[in-house]
Coordinates of N, CA and C in Angstrom, one line a residue:
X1 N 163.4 106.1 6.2 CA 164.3 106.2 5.1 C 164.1 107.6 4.5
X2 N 165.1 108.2 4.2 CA 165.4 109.7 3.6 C 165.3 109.5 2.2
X3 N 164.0 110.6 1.5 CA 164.3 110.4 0.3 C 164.7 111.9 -0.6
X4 N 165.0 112.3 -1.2 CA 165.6 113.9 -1.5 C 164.4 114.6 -2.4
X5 N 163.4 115.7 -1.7 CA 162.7 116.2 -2.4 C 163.2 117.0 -3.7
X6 N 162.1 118.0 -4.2 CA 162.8 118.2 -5.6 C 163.9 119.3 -5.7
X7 N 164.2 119.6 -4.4 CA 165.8 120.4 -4.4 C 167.0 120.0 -3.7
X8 N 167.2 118.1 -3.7 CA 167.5 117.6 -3.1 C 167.7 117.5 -1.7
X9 N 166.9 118.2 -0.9 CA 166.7 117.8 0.8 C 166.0 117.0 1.2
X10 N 167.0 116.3 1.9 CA 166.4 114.2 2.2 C 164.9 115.2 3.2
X11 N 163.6 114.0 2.7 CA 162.6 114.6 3.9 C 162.8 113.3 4.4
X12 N 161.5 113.1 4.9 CA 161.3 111.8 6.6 C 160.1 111.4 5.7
X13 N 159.7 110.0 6.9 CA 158.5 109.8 6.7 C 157.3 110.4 7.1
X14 N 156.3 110.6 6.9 CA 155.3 112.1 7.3 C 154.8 111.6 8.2
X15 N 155.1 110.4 9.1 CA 154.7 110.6 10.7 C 156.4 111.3 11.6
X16 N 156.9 111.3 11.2 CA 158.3 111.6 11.3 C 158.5 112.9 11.2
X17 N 157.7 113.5 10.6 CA 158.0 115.0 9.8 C 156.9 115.8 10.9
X18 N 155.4 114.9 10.9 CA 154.4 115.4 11.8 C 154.6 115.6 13.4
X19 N 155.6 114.4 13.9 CA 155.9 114.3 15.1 C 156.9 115.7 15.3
X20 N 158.1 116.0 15.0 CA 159.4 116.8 14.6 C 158.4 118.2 14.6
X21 N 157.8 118.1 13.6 CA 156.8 119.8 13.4 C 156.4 119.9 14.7
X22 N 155.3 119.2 15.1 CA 154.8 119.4 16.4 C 155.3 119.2 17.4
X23 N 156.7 118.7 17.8 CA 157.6 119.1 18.9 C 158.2 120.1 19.0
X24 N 158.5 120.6 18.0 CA 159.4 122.3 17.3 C 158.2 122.9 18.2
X25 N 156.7 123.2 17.2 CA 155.7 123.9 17.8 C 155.3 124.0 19.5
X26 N 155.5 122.8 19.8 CA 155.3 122.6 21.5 C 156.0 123.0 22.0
X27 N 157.1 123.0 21.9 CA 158.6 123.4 22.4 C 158.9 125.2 22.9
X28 N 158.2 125.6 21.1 CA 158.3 126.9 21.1 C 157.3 127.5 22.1
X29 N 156.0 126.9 22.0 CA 155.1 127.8 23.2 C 155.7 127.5 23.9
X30 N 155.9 126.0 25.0 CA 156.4 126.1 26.3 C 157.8 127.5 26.5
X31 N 158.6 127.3 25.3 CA 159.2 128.4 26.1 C 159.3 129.3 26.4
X32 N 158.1 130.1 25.6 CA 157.7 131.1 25.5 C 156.4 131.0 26.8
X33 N 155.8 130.3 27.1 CA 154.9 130.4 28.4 C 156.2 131.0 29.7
X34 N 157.1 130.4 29.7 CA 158.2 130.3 31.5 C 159.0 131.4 30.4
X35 N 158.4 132.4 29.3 CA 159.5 133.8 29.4 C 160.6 134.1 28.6
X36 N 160.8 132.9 27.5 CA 162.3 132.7 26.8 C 161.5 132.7 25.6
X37 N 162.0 133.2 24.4 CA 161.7 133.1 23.0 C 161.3 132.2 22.5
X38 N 160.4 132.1 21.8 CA 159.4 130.9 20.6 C 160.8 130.1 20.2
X39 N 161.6 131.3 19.8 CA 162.7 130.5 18.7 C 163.6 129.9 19.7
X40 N 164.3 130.0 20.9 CA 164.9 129.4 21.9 C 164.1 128.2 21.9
X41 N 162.7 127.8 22.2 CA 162.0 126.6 21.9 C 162.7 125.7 20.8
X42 N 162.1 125.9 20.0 CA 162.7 125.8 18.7 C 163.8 125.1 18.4
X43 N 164.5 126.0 18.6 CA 166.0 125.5 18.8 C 166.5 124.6 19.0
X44 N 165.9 124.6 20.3 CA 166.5 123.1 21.7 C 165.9 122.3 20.4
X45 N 164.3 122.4 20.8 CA 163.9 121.4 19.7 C 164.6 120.6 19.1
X46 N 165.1 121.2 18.0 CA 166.1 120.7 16.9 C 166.7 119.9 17.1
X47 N 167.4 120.1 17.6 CA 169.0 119.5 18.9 C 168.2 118.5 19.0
X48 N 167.6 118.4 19.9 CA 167.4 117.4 21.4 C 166.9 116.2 20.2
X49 N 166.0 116.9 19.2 CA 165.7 115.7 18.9 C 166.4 115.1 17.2
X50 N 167.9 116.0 17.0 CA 168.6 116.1 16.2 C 170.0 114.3 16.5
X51 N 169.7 113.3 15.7 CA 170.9 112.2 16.0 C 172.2 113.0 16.0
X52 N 172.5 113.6 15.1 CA 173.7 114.2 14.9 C 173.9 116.0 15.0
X53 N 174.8 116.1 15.6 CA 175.0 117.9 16.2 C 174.7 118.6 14.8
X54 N 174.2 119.8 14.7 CA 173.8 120.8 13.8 C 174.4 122.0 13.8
X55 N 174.7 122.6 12.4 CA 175.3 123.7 12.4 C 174.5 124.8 12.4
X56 N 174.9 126.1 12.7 CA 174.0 127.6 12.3 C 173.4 127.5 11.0
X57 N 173.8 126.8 9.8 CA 173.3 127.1 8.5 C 172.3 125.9 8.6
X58 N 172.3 124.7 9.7 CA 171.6 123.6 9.5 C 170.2 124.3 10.1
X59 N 170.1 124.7 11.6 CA 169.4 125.5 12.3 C 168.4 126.9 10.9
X60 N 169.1 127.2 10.3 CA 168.5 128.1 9.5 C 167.6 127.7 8.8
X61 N 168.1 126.4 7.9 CA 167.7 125.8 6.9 C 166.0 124.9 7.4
X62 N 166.2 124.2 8.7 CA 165.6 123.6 9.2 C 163.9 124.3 9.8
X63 N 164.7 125.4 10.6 CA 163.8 126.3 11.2 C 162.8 127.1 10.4
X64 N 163.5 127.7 9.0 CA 163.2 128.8 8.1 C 163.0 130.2 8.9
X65 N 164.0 130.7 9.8 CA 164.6 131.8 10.3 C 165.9 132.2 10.4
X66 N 165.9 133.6 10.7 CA 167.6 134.4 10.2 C 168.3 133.9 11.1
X67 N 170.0 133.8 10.4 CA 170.9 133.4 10.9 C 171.3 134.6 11.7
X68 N 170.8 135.8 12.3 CA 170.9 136.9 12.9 C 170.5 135.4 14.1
X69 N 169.1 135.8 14.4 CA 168.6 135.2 15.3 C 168.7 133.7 15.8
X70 N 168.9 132.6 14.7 CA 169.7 131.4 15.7 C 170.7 131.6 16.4
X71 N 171.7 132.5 15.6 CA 172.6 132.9 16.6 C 172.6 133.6 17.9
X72 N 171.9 134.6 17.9 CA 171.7 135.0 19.3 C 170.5 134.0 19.9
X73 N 170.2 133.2 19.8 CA 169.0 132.6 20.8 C 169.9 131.3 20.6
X74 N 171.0 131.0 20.1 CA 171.9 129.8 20.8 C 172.6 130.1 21.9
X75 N 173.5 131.5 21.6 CA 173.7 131.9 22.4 C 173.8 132.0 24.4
X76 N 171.8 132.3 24.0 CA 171.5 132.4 25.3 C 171.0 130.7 25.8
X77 N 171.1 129.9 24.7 CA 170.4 128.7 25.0 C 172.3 127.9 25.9
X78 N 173.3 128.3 25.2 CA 174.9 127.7 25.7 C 174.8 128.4 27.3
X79 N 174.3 129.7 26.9 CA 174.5 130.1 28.9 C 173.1 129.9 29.5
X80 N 172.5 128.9 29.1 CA 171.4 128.4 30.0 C 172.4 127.0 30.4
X81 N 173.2 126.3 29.3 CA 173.1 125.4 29.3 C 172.5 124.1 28.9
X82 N 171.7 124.3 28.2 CA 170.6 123.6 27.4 C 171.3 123.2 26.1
X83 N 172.4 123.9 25.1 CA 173.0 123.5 23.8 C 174.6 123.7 24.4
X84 N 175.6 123.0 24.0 CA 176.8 122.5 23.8 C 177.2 123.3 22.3
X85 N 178.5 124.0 22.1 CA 179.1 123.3 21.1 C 180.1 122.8 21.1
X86 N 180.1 121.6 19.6 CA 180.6 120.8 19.8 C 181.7 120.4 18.6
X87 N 182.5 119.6 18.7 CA 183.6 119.6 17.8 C 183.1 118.3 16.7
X88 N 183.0 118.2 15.2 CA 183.1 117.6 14.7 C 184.4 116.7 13.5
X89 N 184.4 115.7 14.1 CA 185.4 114.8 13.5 C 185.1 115.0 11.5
X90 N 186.0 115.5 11.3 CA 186.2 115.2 9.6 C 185.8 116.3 8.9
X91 N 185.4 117.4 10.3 CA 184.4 118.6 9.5 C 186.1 120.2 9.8
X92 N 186.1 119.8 8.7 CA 187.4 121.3 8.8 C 187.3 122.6 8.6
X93 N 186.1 122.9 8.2 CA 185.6 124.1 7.8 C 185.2 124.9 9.1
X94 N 185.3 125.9 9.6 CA 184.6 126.8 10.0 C 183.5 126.8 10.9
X95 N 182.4 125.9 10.2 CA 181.4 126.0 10.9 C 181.2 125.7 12.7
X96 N 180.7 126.3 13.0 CA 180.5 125.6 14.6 C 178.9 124.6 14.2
X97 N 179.3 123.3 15.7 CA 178.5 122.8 15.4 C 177.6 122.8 16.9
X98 N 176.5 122.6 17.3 CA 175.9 122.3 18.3 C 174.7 121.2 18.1
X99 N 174.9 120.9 19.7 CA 174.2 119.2 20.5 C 173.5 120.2 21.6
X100 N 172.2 119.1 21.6 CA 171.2 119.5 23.2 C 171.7 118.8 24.2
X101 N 171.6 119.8 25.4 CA 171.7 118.8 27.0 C 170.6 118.1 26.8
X102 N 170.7 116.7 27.2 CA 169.2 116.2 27.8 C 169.0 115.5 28.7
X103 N 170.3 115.9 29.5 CA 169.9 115.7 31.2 C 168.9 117.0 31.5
X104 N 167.6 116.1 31.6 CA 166.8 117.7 31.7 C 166.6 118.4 33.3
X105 N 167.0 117.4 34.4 CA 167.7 117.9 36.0 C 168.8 118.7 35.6
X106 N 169.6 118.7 34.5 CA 170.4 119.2 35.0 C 170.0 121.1 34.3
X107 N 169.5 120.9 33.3 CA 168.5 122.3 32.7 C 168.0 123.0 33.8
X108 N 167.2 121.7 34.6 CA 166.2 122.7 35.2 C 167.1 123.8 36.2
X109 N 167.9 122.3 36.7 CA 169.0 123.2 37.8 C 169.8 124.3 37.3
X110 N 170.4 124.4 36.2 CA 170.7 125.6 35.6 C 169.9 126.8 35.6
X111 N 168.4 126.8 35.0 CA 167.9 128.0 35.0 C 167.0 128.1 36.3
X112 N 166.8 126.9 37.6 CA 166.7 127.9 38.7 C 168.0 128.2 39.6
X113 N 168.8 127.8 39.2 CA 170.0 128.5 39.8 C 170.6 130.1 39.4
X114 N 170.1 129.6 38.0 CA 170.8 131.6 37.7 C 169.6 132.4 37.4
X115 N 168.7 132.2 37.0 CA 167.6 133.2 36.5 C 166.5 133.2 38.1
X116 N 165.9 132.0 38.2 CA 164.9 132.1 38.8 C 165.3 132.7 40.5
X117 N 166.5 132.1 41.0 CA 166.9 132.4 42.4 C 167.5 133.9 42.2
X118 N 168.2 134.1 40.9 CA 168.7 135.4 41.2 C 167.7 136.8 41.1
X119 N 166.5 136.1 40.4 CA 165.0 137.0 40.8 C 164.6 137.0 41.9
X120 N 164.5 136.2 42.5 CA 164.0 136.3 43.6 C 165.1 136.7 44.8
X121 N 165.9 136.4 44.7 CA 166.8 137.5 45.4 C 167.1 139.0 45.4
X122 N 166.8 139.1 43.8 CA 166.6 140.8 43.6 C 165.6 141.1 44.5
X123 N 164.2 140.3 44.0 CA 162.9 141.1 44.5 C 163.4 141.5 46.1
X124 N 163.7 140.5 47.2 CA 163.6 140.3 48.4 C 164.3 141.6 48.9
X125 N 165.4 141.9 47.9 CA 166.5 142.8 48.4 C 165.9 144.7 48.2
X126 N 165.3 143.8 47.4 CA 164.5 145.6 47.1 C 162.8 145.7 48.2
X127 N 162.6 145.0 48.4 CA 161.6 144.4 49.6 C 162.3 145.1 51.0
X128 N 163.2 144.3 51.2 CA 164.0 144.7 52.0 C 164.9 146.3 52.2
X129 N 165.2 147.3 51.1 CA 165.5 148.1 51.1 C 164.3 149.4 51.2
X130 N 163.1 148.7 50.7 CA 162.0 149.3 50.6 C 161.1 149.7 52.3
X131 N 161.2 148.2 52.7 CA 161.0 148.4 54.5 C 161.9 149.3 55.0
X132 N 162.9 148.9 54.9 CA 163.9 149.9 55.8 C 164.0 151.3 55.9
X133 N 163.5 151.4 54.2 CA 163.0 153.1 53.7 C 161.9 153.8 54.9
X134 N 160.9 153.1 54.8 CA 159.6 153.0 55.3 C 159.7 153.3 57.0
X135 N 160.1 152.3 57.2 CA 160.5 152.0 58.7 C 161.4 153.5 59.4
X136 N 162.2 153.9 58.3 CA 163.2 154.8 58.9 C 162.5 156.4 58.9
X137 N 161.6 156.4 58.0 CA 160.6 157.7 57.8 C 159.6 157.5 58.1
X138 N 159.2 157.0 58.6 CA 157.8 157.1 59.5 C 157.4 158.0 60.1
X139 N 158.4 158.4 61.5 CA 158.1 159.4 62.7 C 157.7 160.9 61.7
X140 N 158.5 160.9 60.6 CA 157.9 162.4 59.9 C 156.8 162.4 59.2
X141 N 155.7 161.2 59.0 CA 154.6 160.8 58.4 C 153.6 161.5 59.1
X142 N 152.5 162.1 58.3 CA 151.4 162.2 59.4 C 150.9 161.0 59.5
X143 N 149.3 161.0 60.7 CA 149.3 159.5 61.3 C 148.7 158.9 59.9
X144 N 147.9 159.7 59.1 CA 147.4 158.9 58.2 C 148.6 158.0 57.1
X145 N 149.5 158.8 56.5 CA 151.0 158.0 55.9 C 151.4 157.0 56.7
X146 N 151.5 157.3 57.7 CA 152.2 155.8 59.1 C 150.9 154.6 58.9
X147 N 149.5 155.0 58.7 CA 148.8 154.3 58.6 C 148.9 153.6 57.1
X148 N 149.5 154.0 56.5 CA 149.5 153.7 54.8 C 151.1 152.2 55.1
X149 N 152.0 153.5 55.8 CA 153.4 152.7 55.9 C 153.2 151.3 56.6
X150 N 152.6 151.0 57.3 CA 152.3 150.3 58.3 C 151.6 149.2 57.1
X151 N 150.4 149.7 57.0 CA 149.7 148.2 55.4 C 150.7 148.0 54.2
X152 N 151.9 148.9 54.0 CA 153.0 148.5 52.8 C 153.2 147.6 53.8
X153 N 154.5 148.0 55.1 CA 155.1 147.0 55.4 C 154.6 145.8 55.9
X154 N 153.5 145.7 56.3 CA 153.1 144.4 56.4 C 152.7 143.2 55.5
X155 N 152.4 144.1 54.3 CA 152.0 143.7 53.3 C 153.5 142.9 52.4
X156 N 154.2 144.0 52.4 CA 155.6 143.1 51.8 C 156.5 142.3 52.8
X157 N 155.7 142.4 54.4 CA 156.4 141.1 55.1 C 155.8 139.8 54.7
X158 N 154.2 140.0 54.1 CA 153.9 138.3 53.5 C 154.5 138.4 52.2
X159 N 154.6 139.3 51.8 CA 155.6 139.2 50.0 C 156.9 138.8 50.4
X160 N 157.8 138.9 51.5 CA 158.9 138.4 51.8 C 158.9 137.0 52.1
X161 N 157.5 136.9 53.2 CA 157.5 135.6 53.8 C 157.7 134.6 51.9
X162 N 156.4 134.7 51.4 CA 155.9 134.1 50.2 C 157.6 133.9 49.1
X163 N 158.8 135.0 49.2 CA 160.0 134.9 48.2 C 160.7 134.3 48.6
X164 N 161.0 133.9 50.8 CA 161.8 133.3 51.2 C 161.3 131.7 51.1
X165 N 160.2 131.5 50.8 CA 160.0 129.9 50.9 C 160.1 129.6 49.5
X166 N 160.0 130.8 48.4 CA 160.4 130.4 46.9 C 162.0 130.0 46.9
X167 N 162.7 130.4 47.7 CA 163.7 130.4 47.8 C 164.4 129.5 48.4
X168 N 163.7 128.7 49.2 CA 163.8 127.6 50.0 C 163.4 126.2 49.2
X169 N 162.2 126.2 48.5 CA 161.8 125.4 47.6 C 162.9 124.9 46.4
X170 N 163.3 126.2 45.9 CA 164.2 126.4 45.1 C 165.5 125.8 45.2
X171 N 165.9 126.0 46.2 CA 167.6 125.7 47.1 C 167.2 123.7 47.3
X172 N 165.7 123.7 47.7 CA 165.4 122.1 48.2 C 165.3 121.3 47.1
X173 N 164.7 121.7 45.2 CA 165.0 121.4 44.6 C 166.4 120.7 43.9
X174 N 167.1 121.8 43.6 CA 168.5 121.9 43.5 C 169.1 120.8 44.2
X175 N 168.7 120.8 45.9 CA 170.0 119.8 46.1 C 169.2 118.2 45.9
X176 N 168.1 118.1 45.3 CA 167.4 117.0 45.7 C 167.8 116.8 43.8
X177 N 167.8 117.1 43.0 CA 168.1 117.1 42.0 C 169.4 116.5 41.6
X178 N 170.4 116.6 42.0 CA 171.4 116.0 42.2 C 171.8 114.5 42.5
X179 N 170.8 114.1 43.0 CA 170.4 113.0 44.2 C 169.3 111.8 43.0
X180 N 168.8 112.6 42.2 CA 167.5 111.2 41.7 C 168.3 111.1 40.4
X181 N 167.7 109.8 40.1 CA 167.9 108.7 38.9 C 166.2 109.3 38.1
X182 N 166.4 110.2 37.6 CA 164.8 110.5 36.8 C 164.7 109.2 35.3
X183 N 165.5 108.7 35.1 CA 165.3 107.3 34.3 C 164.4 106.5 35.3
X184 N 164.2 106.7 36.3 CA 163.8 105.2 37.1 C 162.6 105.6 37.5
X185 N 161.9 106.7 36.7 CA 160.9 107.0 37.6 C 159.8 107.6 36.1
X186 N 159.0 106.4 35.7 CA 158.2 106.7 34.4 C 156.9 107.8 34.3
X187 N 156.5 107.4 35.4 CA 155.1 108.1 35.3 C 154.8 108.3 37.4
X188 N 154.1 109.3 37.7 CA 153.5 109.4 38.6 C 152.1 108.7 39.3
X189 N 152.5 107.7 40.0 CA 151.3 107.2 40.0 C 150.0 107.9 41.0
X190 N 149.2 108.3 40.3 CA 148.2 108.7 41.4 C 146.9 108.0 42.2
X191 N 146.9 106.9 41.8 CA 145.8 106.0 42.4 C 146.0 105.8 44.2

């Protein structure tokens, strides 16, 4: 039950408040460990574990951060795919509202499809332009440079081998992703 503290903002019950704080908190490191902003954590947070969609001034209010910054870290959270906005019935004002994805197969596949594969395709490609470099200037190397060229290129053939099976992984995820029912599957059993 919501009760309205002394500036009328309904709070929760304080296992309710405690759980919500420390999901916000967990959220924000995890995102911040895999490379995306504390406040992108955060964010989702909100949402995901918000019943009803929220607006920028709700996000602000919630968070206690600038409406500069929800906005640009919703932003990048809509072209992850991770937040929706969304239309609300009866609301005629202005505001935009946003909801979390929480098909979280479908997240994942979103950011290894555009972020993670398309790094690793950079790397491979500059790998690959970098041997060719190598390979093509050699003969004017003294032997000692040829000796140098020779430990690069071999050395970024197992950095290639090591990005093509990231990339293989990646591709085998994706399509296997598509395919599972992750409701039907609670815990990992390791016994």
């Amino acid at each position: 039950m919501s009760v309205p503290d002394k500036n009328g903002i309904p709070t929760h019950d304080i296992n309710l408040q405690a759980v919500q704080d420390s999901m916000l908190d967990g959220l924000g490191q995890l995102a911040s460990y895999f490379g995306f902003s504390k406040v992108m954590g955060q964010l989702y947070g909100a949402l995901m574990l918000s019943a009803e969609p929220l607006s920028l001034d709700d996000l602000v209010e919630l968070l206690d951060i600038s409406k500069a910054s929800v906005s640009m870290n919703l932003r990048t959270l809509e072209h992850l795919g991770m937040v929706r906005q969304v239309w609300v019935k009866g609301r005629g004002d202005r505001r935009k509202f946003y909801e979390a994805e929480t098909d979280f197969w479908q997240i994942i596949s979103n950011i290894l499809a555009g972020r993670e594969m398309r790094d690793v395709s950079r790397a491979l490609n500059v790998m690959d332009d970098n041997a060719a470099r190598l390979s093509k200037s050699m003969a004017s190397m003294s032997e000692a440079d040829q000796e140098l060229a020779k430990l690069y290129l071999e050395r970024m053939e197992q950095m290639q081998s090591l990005f093509r099976f990231a990339q293989l992984l990646i591709t085998s995820i994706l399509g296997k992703a598509g395919e599972m029912d992750v409701s039907q599957v609670s815990r990992i059993d390791l016994e």
